[in-house]
PDB file of C-alpha atoms and ligand atoms in Angstrom:
ATOM      1  CA  MET A 427     -15.020  31.666 -17.869  1.00 48.00           C
ATOM      2  CA  SER A 428     -17.726  31.904 -15.302  1.00 48.00           C
ATOM      3  CA  ALA A 429     -15.901  31.405 -12.016  1.00 54.00           C
ATOM      4  CA  ALA A 430     -18.919  32.832 -10.196  1.00 64.00           C
ATOM      5  CA  ASP A 431     -21.049  29.872 -11.218  1.00 79.00           C
ATOM      6  CA  PRO A 432     -19.259  26.537 -10.820  1.00 79.00           C
ATOM      7  CA  GLY A 433     -22.247  24.630 -12.197  1.00 91.00           C
ATOM      8  CA  ALA A 434     -22.145  26.618 -15.439  1.00 95.00           C
ATOM      9  CA  ARG A 435     -18.397  26.117 -15.744  1.00 96.00           C
ATOM     10  CA  ARG A 436     -18.825  22.380 -15.239  1.00 97.00           C
ATOM     11  CA  ALA A 437     -21.439  22.232 -17.999  1.00 97.00           C
ATOM     12  CA  GLU A 438     -19.183  24.264 -20.310  1.00 97.00           C
ATOM     13  CA  ILE A 439     -16.200  21.957 -19.747  1.00 98.00           C
ATOM     14  CA  ALA A 440     -18.313  18.798 -20.024  1.00 98.00           C
ATOM     15  CA  ASP A 441     -19.564  20.071 -23.369  1.00 98.00           C
ATOM     16  CA  GLY A 442     -16.061  20.948 -24.611  1.00 98.00           C
ATOM     17  CA  LEU A 443     -14.735  17.568 -23.558  1.00 98.00           C
ATOM     18  CA  ARG A 444     -17.591  15.709 -25.199  1.00 98.00           C
ATOM     19  CA  ARG A 445     -17.154  17.602 -28.472  1.00 98.00           C
ATOM     20  CA  ALA A 446     -13.387  17.049 -28.481  1.00 98.00           C
ATOM     21  CA  ARG A 447     -13.881  13.317 -27.874  1.00 98.00           C
ATOM     22  CA  GLU A 448     -16.435  13.173 -30.689  1.00 98.00           C
ATOM     23  CA  ARG A 449     -13.956  14.847 -33.061  1.00 98.00           C
ATOM     24  CA  LEU A 450     -11.240  12.450 -31.970  1.00 98.00           C
ATOM     25  CA  ASP A 451     -13.431   9.375 -32.368  1.00 98.00           C
ATOM     26  CA  ALA A 452     -14.649  10.503 -35.798  1.00 98.00           C
ATOM     27  CA  ALA A 453     -11.075  11.194 -36.909  1.00 98.00           C
ATOM     28  CA  ALA A 454      -9.974   7.762 -35.714  1.00 98.00           C
ATOM     29  CA  ARG A 455     -12.804   5.992 -37.521  1.00 98.00           C
ATOM     30  CA  ALA A 456     -12.154   7.992 -40.716  1.00 98.00           C
ATOM     31  CA  ALA A 457      -8.522   6.853 -40.546  1.00 97.00           C
ATOM     32  CA  GLY A 458      -9.528   3.242 -39.949  1.00 98.00           C
ATOM     33  CA  ARG A 459      -8.085   3.359 -36.437  1.00 98.00           C
ATOM     34  CA  ASP A 460      -9.438   2.268 -33.068  1.00 98.00           C
ATOM     35  CA  PRO A 461     -10.366   5.407 -31.076  1.00 97.00           C
ATOM     36  CA  ALA A 462      -9.286   3.594 -27.898  1.00 96.00           C
ATOM     37  CA  GLU A 463      -5.655   3.719 -28.982  1.00 96.00           C
ATOM     38  CA  ILE A 464      -5.579   7.548 -29.016  1.00 98.00           C
ATOM     39  CA  ALA A 465      -5.465   9.468 -25.733  1.00 98.00           C
ATOM     40  CA  LEU A 466      -7.001  12.891 -25.301  1.00 98.00           C
ATOM     41  CA  LEU A 467      -4.762  14.952 -23.017  1.00 98.00           C
ATOM     42  CA  PRO A 468      -6.544  18.052 -21.698  1.00 98.00           C
ATOM     43  CA  VAL A 469      -4.117  20.990 -21.536  1.00 98.00           C
ATOM     44  CA  THR A 470      -4.839  22.971 -18.391  1.00 98.00           C
ATOM     45  CA  LYS A 471      -2.118  25.636 -18.599  1.00 97.00           C
ATOM     46  CA  PHE A 472      -3.374  29.095 -17.562  1.00 97.00           C
ATOM     47  CA  PHE A 473      -6.561  27.538 -16.154  1.00 97.00           C
ATOM     48  CA  PRO A 474      -7.208  27.257 -12.405  1.00 96.00           C
ATOM     49  CA  VAL A 475      -7.040  24.055 -10.399  1.00 97.00           C
ATOM     50  CA  SER A 476     -10.830  24.235 -10.064  1.00 97.00           C
ATOM     51  CA  ASP A 477     -11.028  23.429 -13.783  1.00 97.00           C
ATOM     52  CA  VAL A 478      -8.659  20.489 -13.292  1.00 98.00           C
ATOM     53  CA  GLU A 479     -10.965  19.235 -10.550  1.00 98.00           C
ATOM     54  CA  ILE A 480     -13.959  19.519 -12.875  1.00 98.00           C
ATOM     55  CA  LEU A 481     -12.083  17.507 -15.519  1.00 98.00           C
ATOM     56  CA  TYR A 482     -11.178  14.942 -12.875  1.00 98.00           C
ATOM     57  CA  GLY A 483     -14.846  14.688 -11.937  1.00 98.00           C
ATOM     58  CA  LEU A 484     -15.607  14.070 -15.620  1.00 98.00           C
ATOM     59  CA  GLY A 485     -13.206  11.115 -15.648  1.00 98.00           C
ATOM     60  CA  CYS A 486      -9.936  12.664 -16.835  1.00 98.00           C
ATOM     61  CA  ARG A 487      -6.813  11.319 -15.144  1.00 98.00           C
ATOM     62  CA  ALA A 488      -4.039  13.042 -17.133  1.00 98.00           C
ATOM     63  CA  PHE A 489      -3.393  16.753 -17.548  1.00 98.00           C
ATOM     64  CA  GLY A 490      -0.927  18.723 -19.675  1.00 98.00           C
ATOM     65  CA  GLU A 491       0.974  21.754 -18.402  1.00 98.00           C
ATOM     66  CA  SER A 492       3.597  23.872 -20.113  1.00 97.00           C
ATOM     67  CA  ARG A 493       5.275  26.036 -17.453  1.00 97.00           C
ATOM     68  CA  GLU A 494       7.138  24.549 -14.509  1.00 97.00           C
ATOM     69  CA  GLN A 495       6.235  27.015 -11.758  1.00 97.00           C
ATOM     70  CA  GLU A 496       2.571  27.222 -12.631  1.00 97.00           C
ATOM     71  CA  ALA A 497       2.360  23.451 -12.882  1.00 98.00           C
ATOM     72  CA  ALA A 498       4.208  22.734  -9.620  1.00 98.00           C
ATOM     73  CA  ALA A 499       1.826  25.004  -7.710  1.00 98.00           C
ATOM     74  CA  LYS A 500      -1.231  23.506  -9.408  1.00 98.00           C
ATOM     75  CA  VAL A 501      -0.102  19.941  -8.789  1.00 98.00           C
ATOM     76  CA  ALA A 502       0.506  20.685  -5.094  1.00 98.00           C
ATOM     77  CA  GLU A 503      -2.912  22.303  -4.723  1.00 98.00           C
ATOM     78  CA  PHE A 504      -4.650  19.457  -6.543  1.00 98.00           C
ATOM     79  CA  ARG A 505      -2.868  16.817  -4.458  1.00 97.00           C
ATOM     80  CA  SER A 506      -3.756  18.582  -1.211  1.00 97.00           C
ATOM     81  CA  ARG A 507      -7.371  17.675  -1.936  1.00 95.00           C
ATOM     82  CA  THR A 508      -7.230  14.614  -4.163  1.00 94.00           C
ATOM     83  CA  THR A 509      -4.817  11.780  -3.540  1.00 93.00           C
ATOM     84  CA  ASP A 510      -5.335   9.475  -6.491  1.00 96.00           C
ATOM     85  CA  PRO A 511      -2.198   7.685  -7.683  1.00 94.00           C
ATOM     86  CA  ALA A 512      -3.797   7.278 -11.129  1.00 97.00           C
ATOM     87  CA  VAL A 513      -3.487  10.997 -11.857  1.00 98.00           C
ATOM     88  CA  ALA A 514      -0.622  11.766 -14.260  1.00 98.00           C
ATOM     89  CA  TRP A 515       0.738  15.237 -14.983  1.00 98.00           C
ATOM     90  CA  HIS A 516       2.396  15.793 -18.345  1.00 98.00           C
ATOM     91  CA  MET A 517       4.953  18.505 -19.084  1.00 98.00           C
ATOM     92  CA  ILE A 518       4.343  19.466 -22.707  1.00 98.00           C
ATOM     93  CA  GLY A 519       6.021  22.879 -22.962  1.00 97.00           C
ATOM     94  CA  ARG A 520       9.522  23.992 -23.643  1.00 95.00           C
ATOM     95  CA  LEU A 521      11.715  23.049 -20.726  1.00 96.00           C
ATOM     96  CA  GLN A 522      14.825  24.878 -19.578  1.00 95.00           C
ATOM     97  CA  ARG A 523      17.616  22.811 -18.166  1.00 97.00           C
ATOM     98  CA  ASN A 524      17.545  24.646 -14.831  1.00 97.00           C
ATOM     99  CA  LYS A 525      13.893  23.590 -14.354  1.00 98.00           C
ATOM    100  CA  ALA A 526      14.490  19.911 -15.082  1.00 98.00           C
ATOM    101  CA  ARG A 527      15.060  18.950 -11.465  1.00 97.00           C
ATOM    102  CA  ALA A 528      11.802  20.588 -10.356  1.00 97.00           C
ATOM    103  CA  VAL A 529       9.835  19.004 -13.221  1.00 98.00           C
ATOM    104  CA  ALA A 530      11.167  15.574 -12.274  1.00 98.00           C
ATOM    105  CA  ARG A 531       9.366  15.891  -8.932  1.00 97.00           C
ATOM    106  CA  TRP A 532       5.872  16.110 -10.419  1.00 97.00           C
ATOM    107  CA  ALA A 533       5.875  15.026 -14.076  1.00 98.00           C
ATOM    108  CA  HIS A 534       4.736  11.545 -15.007  1.00 98.00           C
ATOM    109  CA  THR A 535       5.695  12.201 -18.645  1.00 98.00           C
ATOM    110  CA  VAL A 536       7.748  14.938 -20.305  1.00 98.00           C
ATOM    111  CA  HIS A 537       6.877  15.532 -23.990  1.00 98.00           C
ATOM    112  CA  SER A 538       9.559  18.125 -24.696  1.00 98.00           C
ATOM    113  CA  VAL A 539      13.021  16.622 -24.256  1.00 98.00           C
ATOM    114  CA  ASP A 540      15.062  18.014 -27.112  1.00 98.00           C
ATOM    115  CA  SER A 541      18.746  17.935 -26.147  1.00 98.00           C
ATOM    116  CA  VAL A 542      21.260  15.615 -24.542  1.00 98.00           C
ATOM    117  CA  ARG A 543      22.024  18.267 -21.912  1.00 98.00           C
ATOM    118  CA  LEU A 544      18.377  18.519 -20.953  1.00 98.00           C
ATOM    119  CA  ALA A 545      18.050  14.725 -20.902  1.00 98.00           C
ATOM    120  CA  HIS A 546      20.985  14.450 -18.514  1.00 98.00           C
ATOM    121  CA  ALA A 547      19.557  17.116 -16.195  1.00 98.00           C
ATOM    122  CA  LEU A 548      16.147  15.421 -16.190  1.00 98.00           C
ATOM    123  CA  ASP A 549      17.770  12.045 -15.553  1.00 98.00           C
ATOM    124  CA  ALA A 550      19.667  13.438 -12.563  1.00 98.00           C
ATOM    125  CA  GLY A 551      16.466  15.051 -11.284  1.00 98.00           C
ATOM    126  CA  ALA A 552      14.493  11.835 -11.711  1.00 98.00           C
ATOM    127  CA  GLN A 553      17.080   9.799  -9.830  1.00 98.00           C
ATOM    128  CA  ALA A 554      17.204  12.376  -7.022  1.00 98.00           C
ATOM    129  CA  ALA A 555      13.388  12.396  -6.821  1.00 97.00           C
ATOM    130  CA  GLN A 556      13.361   8.600  -6.605  1.00 97.00           C
ATOM    131  CA  GLU A 557      15.944   8.665  -3.818  1.00 96.00           C
ATOM    132  CA  SER A 558      14.030  11.283  -1.839  1.00 95.00           C
ATOM    133  CA  GLY A 559      10.738   9.449  -2.298  1.00 94.00           C
ATOM    134  CA  ASP A 560       9.123  12.166  -4.459  1.00 91.00           C
ATOM    135  CA  ARG A 561       8.590   9.642  -7.259  1.00 95.00           C
ATOM    136  CA  GLU A 562       8.624   5.886  -7.641  1.00 95.00           C
ATOM    137  CA  THR A 563       9.107   5.373 -11.347  1.00 97.00           C
ATOM    138  CA  PRO A 564      11.384   6.785 -14.065  1.00 98.00           C
ATOM    139  CA  VAL A 565      10.182   9.851 -15.946  1.00 98.00           C
ATOM    140  CA  ARG A 566       8.523   8.774 -19.175  1.00 98.00           C
ATOM    141  CA  VAL A 567      10.064  10.760 -22.012  1.00 99.00           C
ATOM    142  CA  LEU A 568       8.911  11.798 -25.452  1.00 98.00           C
ATOM    143  CA  LEU A 569      11.511  13.471 -27.637  1.00 98.00           C
ATOM    144  CA  GLN A 570      10.384  16.720 -29.201  1.00 98.00           C
ATOM    145  CA  VAL A 571      11.562  16.867 -32.789  1.00 98.00           C
ATOM    146  CA  SER A 572      11.800  19.951 -34.960  1.00 97.00           C
ATOM    147  CA  LEU A 573      10.090  19.477 -38.311  1.00 96.00           C
ATOM    148  CA  ASP A 574      11.842  22.411 -39.983  1.00 94.00           C
ATOM    149  CA  ASP A 575      15.180  22.292 -38.145  1.00 83.00           C
ATOM    150  CA  ASP A 576      14.667  25.851 -36.859  1.00 82.00           C
ATOM    151  CA  PRO A 577      16.685  25.852 -33.612  1.00 72.00           C
ATOM    152  CA  GLN A 578      14.795  28.893 -32.272  1.00 77.00           C
ATOM    153  CA  ARG A 579      11.544  27.057 -31.757  1.00 79.00           C
ATOM    154  CA  GLY A 580      12.565  24.007 -29.800  1.00 90.00           C
ATOM    155  CA  GLY A 581      12.889  20.417 -30.853  1.00 97.00           C
ATOM    156  CA  VAL A 582      15.883  18.303 -31.731  1.00 97.00           C
ATOM    157  CA  SER A 583      16.845  18.231 -35.410  1.00 97.00           C
ATOM    158  CA  ALA A 584      16.090  15.058 -37.329  1.00 96.00           C
ATOM    159  CA  ALA A 585      19.859  14.551 -37.714  1.00 96.00           C
ATOM    160  CA  ASP A 586      20.449  14.618 -33.951  1.00 97.00           C
ATOM    161  CA  LEU A 587      17.380  12.562 -33.026  1.00 98.00           C
ATOM    162  CA  PRO A 588      19.004   9.077 -33.082  1.00 98.00           C
ATOM    163  CA  ALA A 589      21.840  10.077 -30.718  1.00 98.00           C
ATOM    164  CA  LEU A 590      19.406  11.750 -28.316  1.00 98.00           C
ATOM    165  CA  ALA A 591      17.166   8.664 -28.348  1.00 98.00           C
ATOM    166  CA  ASP A 592      20.151   6.477 -27.457  1.00 98.00           C
ATOM    167  CA  GLU A 593      21.065   8.742 -24.529  1.00 98.00           C
ATOM    168  CA  VAL A 594      17.531   8.741 -23.134  1.00 98.00           C
ATOM    169  CA  ALA A 595      17.165   4.980 -23.579  1.00 98.00           C
ATOM    170  CA  ALA A 596      20.380   4.463 -21.607  1.00 98.00           C
ATOM    171  CA  ALA A 597      19.459   6.831 -18.742  1.00 98.00           C
ATOM    172  CA  GLY A 598      18.431   5.040 -15.540  1.00 97.00           C
ATOM    173  CA  GLY A 599      15.994   7.750 -14.436  1.00 98.00           C
ATOM    174  CA  LEU A 600      14.248   8.028 -17.807  1.00 98.00           C
ATOM    175  CA  GLU A 601      12.095   5.775 -19.948  1.00 98.00           C
ATOM    176  CA  LEU A 602      12.023   6.468 -23.682  1.00 98.00           C
ATOM    177  CA  ARG A 603       8.385   6.317 -24.817  1.00 98.00           C
ATOM    178  CA  GLY A 604       8.140   8.126 -28.144  1.00 98.00           C
ATOM    179  CA  LEU A 605       8.105  11.336 -30.119  1.00 98.00           C
ATOM    180  CA  MET A 606       6.346  14.705 -30.036  1.00 98.00           C
ATOM    181  CA  ALA A 607       6.176  17.657 -32.426  1.00 98.00           C
ATOM    182  CA  VAL A 608       4.358  20.913 -33.053  1.00 96.00           C
ATOM    183  CA  PRO A 609       3.886  21.828 -36.739  1.00 96.00           C
ATOM    184  CA  PRO A 610       5.935  24.880 -37.739  1.00 95.00           C
ATOM    185  CA  LEU A 611       3.879  28.040 -38.229  1.00 92.00           C
ATOM    186  CA  GLY A 612       2.375  28.238 -41.679  1.00 93.00           C
ATOM    187  CA  TRP A 613       2.904  24.560 -42.498  1.00 95.00           C
ATOM    188  CA  ASP A 614       0.149  22.375 -43.820  1.00 97.00           C
ATOM    189  CA  PRO A 615      -0.603  20.040 -40.870  1.00 98.00           C
ATOM    190  CA  ASP A 616      -0.724  16.942 -43.081  1.00 98.00           C
ATOM    191  CA  ALA A 617       2.728  17.710 -44.504  1.00 98.00           C
ATOM    192  CA  ALA A 618       4.079  18.287 -40.990  1.00 97.00           C
ATOM    193  CA  PHE A 619       2.574  15.131 -39.510  1.00 98.00           C
ATOM    194  CA  GLU A 620       3.597  13.038 -42.502  1.00 98.00           C
ATOM    195  CA  ARG A 621       7.201  14.054 -41.865  1.00 98.00           C
ATOM    196  CA  LEU A 622       6.726  13.303 -38.171  1.00 98.00           C
ATOM    197  CA  ALA A 623       5.321   9.849 -38.945  1.00 98.00           C
ATOM    198  CA  GLY A 624       8.420   9.087 -40.999  1.00 98.00           C
ATOM    199  CA  LEU A 625      10.700  10.127 -38.140  1.00 98.00           C
ATOM    200  CA  HIS A 626       8.632   8.069 -35.697  1.00 98.00           C
ATOM    201  CA  SER A 627       8.947   4.961 -37.781  1.00 98.00           C
ATOM    202  CA  GLY A 628      12.729   5.462 -37.964  1.00 98.00           C
ATOM    203  CA  LEU A 629      12.891   5.908 -34.193  1.00 98.00           C
ATOM    204  CA  ARG A 630      10.855   2.762 -33.608  1.00 98.00           C
ATOM    205  CA  SER A 631      13.156   0.647 -35.734  1.00 98.00           C
ATOM    206  CA  ASP A 632      15.990   1.496 -33.300  1.00 97.00           C
ATOM    207  CA  HIS A 633      13.798   1.668 -30.170  1.00 98.00           C
ATOM    208  CA  PRO A 634      10.693  -0.512 -30.503  1.00 98.00           C
ATOM    209  CA  GLU A 635       9.474   0.647 -27.088  1.00 98.00           C
ATOM    210  CA  ALA A 636       9.071   4.239 -28.377  1.00 98.00           C
ATOM    211  CA  THR A 637       5.493   3.617 -29.504  1.00 98.00           C
ATOM    212  CA  GLU A 638       3.886   6.888 -28.455  1.00 98.00           C
ATOM    213  CA  LEU A 639       3.335   9.800 -30.821  1.00 98.00           C
ATOM    214  CA  SER A 640       2.194  13.053 -29.217  1.00 98.00           C
ATOM    215  CA  ALA A 641       0.749  15.105 -32.052  1.00 98.00           C
ATOM    216  CA  GLY A 642      -2.265  17.274 -32.684  1.00 98.00           C
ATOM    217  CA  MET A 643      -3.873  20.165 -30.826  1.00 98.00           C
ATOM    218  CA  SER A 644      -7.297  21.808 -30.971  1.00 98.00           C
ATOM    219  CA  GLY A 645      -6.788  23.060 -34.517  1.00 97.00           C
ATOM    220  CA  ASP A 646      -5.189  20.076 -36.203  1.00 98.00           C
ATOM    221  CA  LEU A 647      -6.049  16.909 -34.322  1.00 98.00           C
ATOM    222  CA  GLU A 648      -7.742  15.267 -37.324  1.00 98.00           C
ATOM    223  CA  ALA A 649      -4.586  15.512 -39.428  1.00 98.00           C
ATOM    224  CA  ALA A 650      -2.478  14.214 -36.540  1.00 98.00           C
ATOM    225  CA  VAL A 651      -4.740  11.192 -36.138  1.00 98.00           C
ATOM    226  CA  ARG A 652      -4.419  10.432 -39.865  1.00 98.00           C
ATOM    227  CA  TRP A 653      -0.643  10.226 -39.385  1.00 98.00           C
ATOM    228  CA  GLY A 654      -0.570   7.982 -36.333  1.00 98.00           C
ATOM    229  CA  SER A 655      -0.957  10.230 -33.298  1.00 98.00           C
ATOM    230  CA  THR A 656      -1.495   8.294 -30.058  1.00 98.00           C
ATOM    231  CA  CYS A 657      -2.009  11.410 -27.911  1.00 98.00           C
ATOM    232  CA  VAL A 658      -3.649  14.686 -28.871  1.00 98.00           C
ATOM    233  CA  ARG A 659      -2.960  17.648 -26.575  1.00 98.00           C
ATOM    234  CA  VAL A 660      -6.144  19.681 -26.450  1.00 98.00           C
ATOM    235  CA  GLY A 661      -6.525  22.963 -24.595  1.00 98.00           C
ATOM    236  CA  THR A 662      -8.825  25.497 -26.232  1.00 98.00           C
ATOM    237  CA  ALA A 663     -11.309  22.990 -27.623  1.00 98.00           C
ATOM    238  CA  VAL A 664     -11.959  21.603 -24.133  1.00 98.00           C
ATOM    239  CA  LEU A 665     -11.546  24.606 -21.829  1.00 98.00           C
ATOM    240  CA  GLY A 666     -12.147  27.593 -24.094  1.00 96.00           C
ATOM    241  CA  SER A 667      -9.817  30.516 -24.758  1.00 94.00           C
ATOM    242  CA  ARG A 668      -6.976  30.723 -22.295  1.00 88.00           C
ATOM    243  CA  PRO A 669      -7.160  33.554 -19.785  1.00 79.00           C
ATOM    244  CA  LEU A 670      -4.293  36.022 -20.265  1.00 69.00           C
ATOM    245  CA  ALA A 671      -1.300  35.429 -18.018  1.00 59.00           C
TER     246      ALA A 671
HETATM  247  C1  PLP B 370      -0.910  24.987 -25.259  1.00 80.27           C
HETATM  248  C2  PLP B 370      -0.410  23.783 -25.950  1.00 80.27           C
HETATM  249  C3  PLP B 370      -1.306  22.867 -26.533  1.00 80.27           C
HETATM  250  C4  PLP B 370      -2.804  23.071 -26.579  1.00 80.27           C
HETATM  251  O1  PLP B 370      -3.113  23.967 -27.605  1.00 80.27           O
HETATM  252  P1  PLP B 370      -4.642  24.248 -28.052  1.00 80.27           P
HETATM  253  O2  PLP B 370      -4.500  24.858 -29.384  1.00 80.27           O
HETATM  254  O3  PLP B 370      -5.209  25.167 -27.028  1.00 80.27           O
HETATM  255  O4  PLP B 370      -5.347  22.957 -28.078  1.00 80.27           O
HETATM  256  C5  PLP B 370      -0.771  21.728 -27.116  1.00 80.27           C
HETATM  257  N1  PLP B 370       0.563  21.507 -27.136  1.00 80.27           N
HETATM  258  C6  PLP B 370       1.457  22.356 -26.591  1.00 80.27           C
HETATM  259  C7  PLP B 370       2.908  22.035 -26.649  1.00 80.27           C
HETATM  260  C8  PLP B 370       0.995  23.522 -25.980  1.00 80.27           C
HETATM  261  O5  PLP B 370       1.881  24.370 -25.440  1.00 80.27           O
END
């Protein structure tokens, strides 16, 4: 990063964004899909709000964050300078139940709901935020599913997914929108995303509104697009290596 030279940083990010979009468009065309139906979500975790502002200047209106405290501070700083209701902040990282209330104040979409307890806490937070005027709409929710049923790494098991989907669909403060997953370490991305696509189609037969599929990162977005991703979460390929925390 070259914080000393904002012009150079802008050029670097513009280049990263352009290359990531080119990869995404090529992957969509190779899969016989319309590139317009796949969103590119820049992941700004660990990067300063100045980088978010550069992305905004380049036309981005949605940003992914993975840690509540960092995100809340960044959102507040961004909003102190830019009041654009079109800007949407996405929580993509693992979410603890005791942070759900805080996340409900700033998150447009949460990609990482993986338990009924967390869903209930987020629902309560969303309703409180609507009552206090901190938000106007329900929190859009993607359910994070585990592809290898390893409880350590986050994600609801495939067996528990239908019950969780029903809970979220019934919650007044939440809006069920789809599914998210991260391939388990060491898995072939195509095998992982094929399994995810199967789970998504099962979810959609019960909940037709759950059309979104958040899948693919810098290293595996092509495979994710082959298997139906509607949102790739791209950090490194757009912004470069993350600074150490
Ligand atoms: C950090 C992160 C990303 C972005 O990863 P890159 O490899 O930098 O593109 C995507 N999804 C989640 C859940 C993340 O935490």
